[in-house]
PDB file of C-alpha atoms in Angstrom:
ATOM      1  CA  MET A  24       8.496  20.029  14.005  1.00 46.00           C
ATOM      2  CA  ASN A  25       5.596  19.250  11.651  1.00 47.00           C
ATOM      3  CA  VAL A  26       7.930  19.355   8.631  1.00 40.00           C
ATOM      4  CA  PHE A  27      10.310  16.993  10.423  1.00 39.00           C
ATOM      5  CA  ARG A  28       7.449  14.620  11.197  1.00 45.00           C
ATOM      6  CA  SER A  29       6.306  14.681   7.549  1.00 44.00           C
ATOM      7  CA  LEU A  30       9.830  13.975   6.380  1.00 38.00           C
ATOM      8  CA  MET A  31      10.204  11.114   8.842  1.00 43.00           C
ATOM      9  CA  LEU A  32       6.886   9.630   7.734  1.00 43.00           C
ATOM     10  CA  ALA A  33       7.922   9.792   4.087  1.00 43.00           C
ATOM     11  CA  LEU A  34      11.284   8.214   4.867  1.00 40.00           C
ATOM     12  CA  VAL A  35       9.755   5.453   6.973  1.00 41.00           C
ATOM     13  CA  LEU A  36       7.097   4.683   4.358  1.00 43.00           C
ATOM     14  CA  GLY A  37       9.717   4.682   1.628  1.00 47.00           C
ATOM     15  CA  ALA A  38      11.923   2.345   3.640  1.00 44.00           C
ATOM     16  CA  ALA A  39       8.998   0.089   4.480  1.00 45.00           C
ATOM     17  CA  LEU A  40       7.939  -0.364   0.911  1.00 44.00           C
ATOM     18  CA  SER A  41      11.203   0.250  -0.971  1.00 45.00           C
ATOM     19  CA  GLY A  42      11.881  -3.439  -1.430  1.00 46.00           C
ATOM     20  CA  ALA A  43       8.468  -3.948  -2.946  1.00 43.00           C
ATOM     21  CA  ILE A  44       9.641  -3.933  -6.535  1.00 42.00           C
ATOM     22  CA  PRO A  45      13.238  -5.049  -6.585  1.00 40.00           C
ATOM     23  CA  SER A  46      15.059  -4.826  -9.851  1.00 37.00           C
ATOM     24  CA  VAL A  47      18.329  -6.166 -11.065  1.00 28.00           C
ATOM     25  CA  SER A  48      20.731  -4.639 -13.519  1.00 28.00           C
ATOM     26  CA  ALA A  49      21.190  -6.647 -16.647  1.00 30.00           C
ATOM     27  CA  GLN A  50      23.429  -5.959 -19.596  1.00 30.00           C
ATOM     28  CA  GLY A  51      21.264  -5.808 -22.703  1.00 35.00           C
ATOM     29  CA  GLN A  52      22.621  -7.172 -25.953  1.00 35.00           C
ATOM     30  CA  GLY A  53      24.106  -4.352 -27.927  1.00 39.00           C
ATOM     31  CA  ALA A  54      23.283  -1.859 -25.192  1.00 40.00           C
ATOM     32  CA  SER A  55      25.852   0.681 -24.164  1.00 42.00           C
ATOM     33  CA  GLY A  56      25.273   0.308 -20.443  1.00 41.00           C
ATOM     34  CA  PRO A  57      23.291  -1.516 -17.780  1.00 44.00           C
ATOM     35  CA  THR A  58      19.510  -1.292 -17.928  1.00 44.00           C
ATOM     36  CA  ALA A  59      17.107  -2.010 -15.109  1.00 51.00           C
ATOM     37  CA  GLN A  60      15.135  -5.191 -15.698  1.00 52.00           C
ATOM     38  CA  PRO A  61      12.444  -6.024 -13.175  1.00 62.00           C
ATOM     39  CA  ARG A  62      13.036  -9.416 -11.662  1.00 73.00           C
ATOM     40  CA  PRO A  63      10.126 -11.772 -11.288  1.00 76.00           C
ATOM     41  CA  ILE A  64       8.422 -11.584  -7.934  1.00 90.00           C
ATOM     42  CA  GLU A  65       8.129 -14.872  -6.094  1.00 93.00           C
ATOM     43  CA  PRO A  66       4.699 -15.948  -4.803  1.00 94.00           C
ATOM     44  CA  ASP A  67       5.750 -15.833  -1.122  1.00 94.00           C
ATOM     45  CA  GLU A  68       7.271 -12.378  -1.555  1.00 94.00           C
ATOM     46  CA  PHE A  69       4.184 -11.111  -3.363  1.00 96.00           C
ATOM     47  CA  LEU A  70       1.884 -12.381  -0.624  1.00 95.00           C
ATOM     48  CA  ARG A  71       4.041 -10.910   2.141  1.00 93.00           C
ATOM     49  CA  LEU A  72       4.174  -7.498   0.489  1.00 93.00           C
ATOM     50  CA  ALA A  73       0.532  -7.431  -0.613  1.00 96.00           C
ATOM     51  CA  TYR A  74      -0.716  -8.544   2.808  1.00 96.00           C
ATOM     52  CA  SER A  75       1.508  -6.083   4.636  1.00 94.00           C
ATOM     53  CA  SER A  76       0.414  -3.171   2.452  1.00 94.00           C
ATOM     54  CA  ALA A  77      -3.282  -4.048   2.717  1.00 96.00           C
ATOM     55  CA  THR A  78      -3.011  -4.417   6.491  1.00 96.00           C
ATOM     56  CA  LEU A  79      -1.289  -1.054   6.908  1.00 95.00           C
ATOM     57  CA  GLN A  80      -3.761   0.747   4.689  1.00 97.00           C
ATOM     58  CA  GLY A  81      -6.721  -0.895   6.377  1.00 97.00           C
ATOM     59  CA  GLN A  82      -5.555   0.209   9.807  1.00 96.00           C
ATOM     60  CA  ILE A  83      -4.847   3.790   8.826  1.00 97.00           C
ATOM     61  CA  ALA A  84      -8.165   3.990   6.943  1.00 98.00           C
ATOM     62  CA  LYS A  85      -9.959   2.999  10.145  1.00 97.00           C
ATOM     63  CA  ILE A  86      -8.073   5.697  12.051  1.00 97.00           C
ATOM     64  CA  ALA A  87      -8.943   8.398   9.497  1.00 97.00           C
ATOM     65  CA  ALA A  88     -12.579   7.262   9.207  1.00 97.00           C
ATOM     66  CA  SER A  89     -13.145   7.185  12.964  1.00 96.00           C
ATOM     67  CA  ARG A  90     -11.719  10.629  13.719  1.00 95.00           C
ATOM     68  CA  ASP A  91     -12.687  14.197  13.039  1.00 93.00           C
ATOM     69  CA  THR A  92     -11.150  14.625   9.577  1.00 94.00           C
ATOM     70  CA  ARG A  93     -12.050  16.597   6.484  1.00 96.00           C
ATOM     71  CA  PRO A  94     -15.235  15.249   4.827  1.00 96.00           C
ATOM     72  CA  GLU A  95     -13.304  14.168   1.707  1.00 96.00           C
ATOM     73  CA  VAL A  96     -10.922  12.157   3.866  1.00 97.00           C
ATOM     74  CA  LYS A  97     -13.611  10.683   6.084  1.00 97.00           C
ATOM     75  CA  GLY A  98     -15.600   9.480   3.079  1.00 97.00           C
ATOM     76  CA  TYR A  99     -12.581   8.033   1.282  1.00 98.00           C
ATOM     77  CA  ALA A 100     -11.249   6.399   4.446  1.00 98.00           C
ATOM     78  CA  ALA A 101     -14.560   4.715   5.256  1.00 98.00           C
ATOM     79  CA  ALA A 102     -14.758   3.249   1.747  1.00 98.00           C
ATOM     80  CA  ALA A 103     -11.063   2.330   1.863  1.00 98.00           C
ATOM     81  CA  ALA A 104     -11.515   0.496   5.176  1.00 98.00           C
ATOM     82  CA  ASP A 105     -14.265  -1.619   3.624  1.00 98.00           C
ATOM     83  CA  PHE A 106     -12.153  -2.249   0.515  1.00 98.00           C
ATOM     84  CA  ARG A 107      -9.168  -3.278   2.649  1.00 98.00           C
ATOM     85  CA  THR A 108     -11.256  -5.679   4.726  1.00 98.00           C
ATOM     86  CA  SER A 109     -12.449  -7.350   1.542  1.00 98.00           C
ATOM     87  CA  LEU A 110      -8.976  -7.374  -0.009  1.00 98.00           C
ATOM     88  CA  LEU A 111      -7.425  -8.914   3.099  1.00 98.00           C
ATOM     89  CA  GLN A 112     -10.046 -11.660   3.021  1.00 98.00           C
ATOM     90  CA  ARG A 113      -9.221 -12.345  -0.631  1.00 98.00           C
ATOM     91  CA  ILE A 114      -5.476 -12.453   0.057  1.00 98.00           C
ATOM     92  CA  GLU A 115      -5.997 -14.744   3.060  1.00 97.00           C
ATOM     93  CA  ALA A 116      -8.199 -17.104   1.019  1.00 98.00           C
ATOM     94  CA  PHE A 117      -5.673 -17.147  -1.835  1.00 97.00           C
ATOM     95  CA  ALA A 118      -2.866 -18.008   0.581  1.00 97.00           C
ATOM     96  CA  ARG A 119      -4.911 -20.589   2.489  1.00 97.00           C
ATOM     97  CA  GLU A 120      -5.960 -22.419  -0.700  1.00 96.00           C
ATOM     98  CA  ARG A 121      -2.298 -22.748  -1.662  1.00 94.00           C
ATOM     99  CA  ASN A 122      -0.941 -23.456   1.843  1.00 95.00           C
ATOM    100  CA  MET A 123       1.201 -20.333   1.640  1.00 94.00           C
ATOM    101  CA  PRO A 124       2.202 -18.499   4.814  1.00 92.00           C
ATOM    102  CA  LEU A 125       1.201 -14.938   5.612  1.00 93.00           C
ATOM    103  CA  PRO A 126       3.139 -12.723   8.011  1.00 89.00           C
ATOM    104  CA  SER A 127       1.993 -13.060  11.606  1.00 85.00           C
ATOM    105  CA  VAL A 128       3.723  -9.904  12.832  1.00 80.00           C
ATOM    106  CA  LYS A 129       3.235  -6.355  11.603  1.00 77.00           C
ATOM    107  CA  GLU A 130       6.218  -4.817   9.820  1.00 81.00           C
ATOM    108  CA  PHE A 131       8.066  -2.470  12.189  1.00 87.00           C
ATOM    109  CA  GLU A 132       7.961   0.383   9.684  1.00 88.00           C
ATOM    110  CA  HIS A 133       4.215   0.010   9.340  1.00 87.00           C
ATOM    111  CA  GLN A 134       3.762   0.183  13.099  1.00 88.00           C
ATOM    112  CA  VAL A 135       5.782   3.424  13.108  1.00 92.00           C
ATOM    113  CA  ILE A 136       3.540   4.926  10.419  1.00 93.00           C
ATOM    114  CA  ILE A 137       0.441   4.000  12.413  1.00 93.00           C
ATOM    115  CA  GLU A 138       1.910   5.398  15.631  1.00 93.00           C
ATOM    116  CA  ASN A 139       2.739   8.669  13.852  1.00 94.00           C
ATOM    117  CA  LEU A 140      -0.833   9.015  12.576  1.00 94.00           C
ATOM    118  CA  GLU A 141      -2.607   8.194  15.845  1.00 93.00           C
ATOM    119  CA  PRO A 142      -1.944  11.468  17.712  1.00 95.00           C
ATOM    120  CA  LEU A 143      -2.967  13.690  14.791  1.00 95.00           C
ATOM    121  CA  ASP A 144      -6.360  15.272  14.325  1.00 92.00           C
ATOM    122  CA  TYR A 145      -8.474  17.105  11.789  1.00 94.00           C
ATOM    123  CA  LEU A 146      -6.359  18.845   9.113  1.00 95.00           C
ATOM    124  CA  ALA A 147      -3.015  17.337  10.135  1.00 96.00           C
ATOM    125  CA  LEU A 148      -4.476  13.825  10.125  1.00 97.00           C
ATOM    126  CA  SER A 149      -6.355  14.498   6.896  1.00 97.00           C
ATOM    127  CA  ARG A 150      -3.236  15.632   5.080  1.00 97.00           C
ATOM    128  CA  ARG A 151      -0.956  12.976   6.516  1.00 97.00           C
ATOM    129  CA  TYR A 152      -3.411  10.203   5.705  1.00 97.00           C
ATOM    130  CA  ALA A 153      -3.782  11.505   2.133  1.00 97.00           C
ATOM    131  CA  GLU A 154       0.009  11.629   1.697  1.00 97.00           C
ATOM    132  CA  VAL A 155       0.509   8.133   3.067  1.00 97.00           C
ATOM    133  CA  GLN A 156      -2.289   6.793   0.862  1.00 97.00           C
ATOM    134  CA  MET A 157      -0.762   8.268  -2.282  1.00 97.00           C
ATOM    135  CA  GLN A 158       2.646   6.771  -1.500  1.00 96.00           C
ATOM    136  CA  ALA A 159       1.333   3.411  -0.319  1.00 96.00           C
ATOM    137  CA  LEU A 160      -0.981   2.946  -3.296  1.00 97.00           C
ATOM    138  CA  GLU A 161       1.805   3.756  -5.729  1.00 97.00           C
ATOM    139  CA  GLN A 162       3.982   1.121  -4.097  1.00 95.00           C
ATOM    140  CA  GLU A 163       1.141  -1.371  -3.859  1.00 96.00           C
ATOM    141  CA  ILE A 164       0.228  -1.000  -7.519  1.00 97.00           C
ATOM    142  CA  GLY A 165       3.879  -1.638  -8.322  1.00 96.00           C
ATOM    143  CA  ILE A 166       3.739  -4.867  -6.296  1.00 96.00           C
ATOM    144  CA  TYR A 167       0.676  -6.052  -8.196  1.00 97.00           C
ATOM    145  CA  GLN A 168       2.161  -5.015 -11.556  1.00 96.00           C
ATOM    146  CA  ALA A 169       5.270  -7.046 -10.771  1.00 96.00           C
ATOM    147  CA  ALA A 170       3.064  -9.993  -9.807  1.00 96.00           C
ATOM    148  CA  ASN A 171       1.108  -9.551 -13.032  1.00 93.00           C
ATOM    149  CA  ARG A 172       4.396 -10.218 -14.882  1.00 93.00           C
ATOM    150  CA  ALA A 173       5.311 -13.174 -12.670  1.00 92.00           C
ATOM    151  CA  PRO A 174       5.793 -16.628 -14.167  1.00 93.00           C
ATOM    152  CA  ASN A 175       3.462 -18.169 -11.563  1.00 95.00           C
ATOM    153  CA  GLN A 176       0.085 -18.214 -13.318  1.00 96.00           C
ATOM    154  CA  GLU A 177      -1.984 -18.286 -10.116  1.00 96.00           C
ATOM    155  CA  VAL A 178      -0.237 -15.204  -8.728  1.00 96.00           C
ATOM    156  CA  LYS A 179      -0.479 -13.506 -12.109  1.00 96.00           C
ATOM    157  CA  ALA A 180      -4.222 -14.198 -12.340  1.00 97.00           C
ATOM    158  CA  PHE A 181      -4.847 -13.011  -8.773  1.00 98.00           C
ATOM    159  CA  ALA A 182      -2.857  -9.814  -9.344  1.00 97.00           C
ATOM    160  CA  SER A 183      -4.657  -9.070 -12.602  1.00 97.00           C
ATOM    161  CA  GLN A 184      -8.016  -9.368 -10.794  1.00 97.00           C
ATOM    162  CA  ILE A 185      -6.999  -6.942  -8.044  1.00 98.00           C
ATOM    163  CA  LEU A 186      -5.027  -4.384 -10.062  1.00 97.00           C
ATOM    164  CA  PRO A 187      -8.064  -2.539 -11.555  1.00 98.00           C
ATOM    165  CA  ASP A 188      -9.527  -2.159  -8.051  1.00 98.00           C
ATOM    166  CA  LEU A 189      -6.266  -0.675  -6.782  1.00 98.00           C
ATOM    167  CA  GLU A 190      -6.111   1.719  -9.712  1.00 98.00           C
ATOM    168  CA  ARG A 191      -9.647   2.901  -8.869  1.00 98.00           C
ATOM    169  CA  GLN A 192      -8.564   3.354  -5.246  1.00 98.00           C
ATOM    170  CA  GLN A 193      -5.603   5.402  -6.443  1.00 98.00           C
ATOM    171  CA  ALA A 194      -7.816   7.641  -8.600  1.00 98.00           C
ATOM    172  CA  GLU A 195     -10.119   8.277  -5.620  1.00 98.00           C
ATOM    173  CA  ALA A 196      -7.131   8.860  -3.331  1.00 98.00           C
ATOM    174  CA  ARG A 197      -5.776  11.412  -5.787  1.00 98.00           C
ATOM    175  CA  LYS A 198      -9.069  13.344  -5.590  1.00 97.00           C
ATOM    176  CA  MET A 199      -8.929  13.211  -1.804  1.00 97.00           C
ATOM    177  CA  TYR A 200      -5.305  14.348  -1.784  1.00 97.00           C
ATOM    178  CA  GLU A 201      -6.069  17.284  -4.102  1.00 97.00           C
ATOM    179  CA  ALA A 202      -8.835  18.402  -1.726  1.00 96.00           C
ATOM    180  CA  VAL A 203      -6.589  18.515   1.342  1.00 96.00           C
ATOM    181  CA  LYS A 204      -3.052  19.169   0.114  1.00 92.00           C
ATOM    182  CA  PRO A 205      -1.338  22.283   1.432  1.00 86.00           C
TER     183      PRO A 205
END
């Protein structure tokens, strides 16, 4: 049952964030076949994805930090919750200054991830949180990298400011994951 739950969580997280970095096939000049070319990410799409990811990770960090989890997880989660609060404030300010809408409803897939984490405790919660963090940060960094290549200079500048912070979060999450992985 635990393996099934892990598989479901991975599938749900993958489905939730799979559209984060859409690409289109384009025929390159002189190329023998189609190559994947990342398409530019639109400002509204970037904000929706960035806000959704930050919200999800903030909520699950609070869950992991407030429960009896492994010390490595508890420490990372507490710092991650603070980081997410700050990041959400930055995203909200960026959107507000540009009169851009943010989602008012949580993504269904994100609610499922949260609901699957809530009943877990100690080692199961520690491992599941670490797994979700690794996957979510990889996807989130991809969102910000796509935005860093966007033609919109404001989005590009915002993404380039945040990207180093996310990469530091990923490095710390990797340490946490290594400490608790099966």
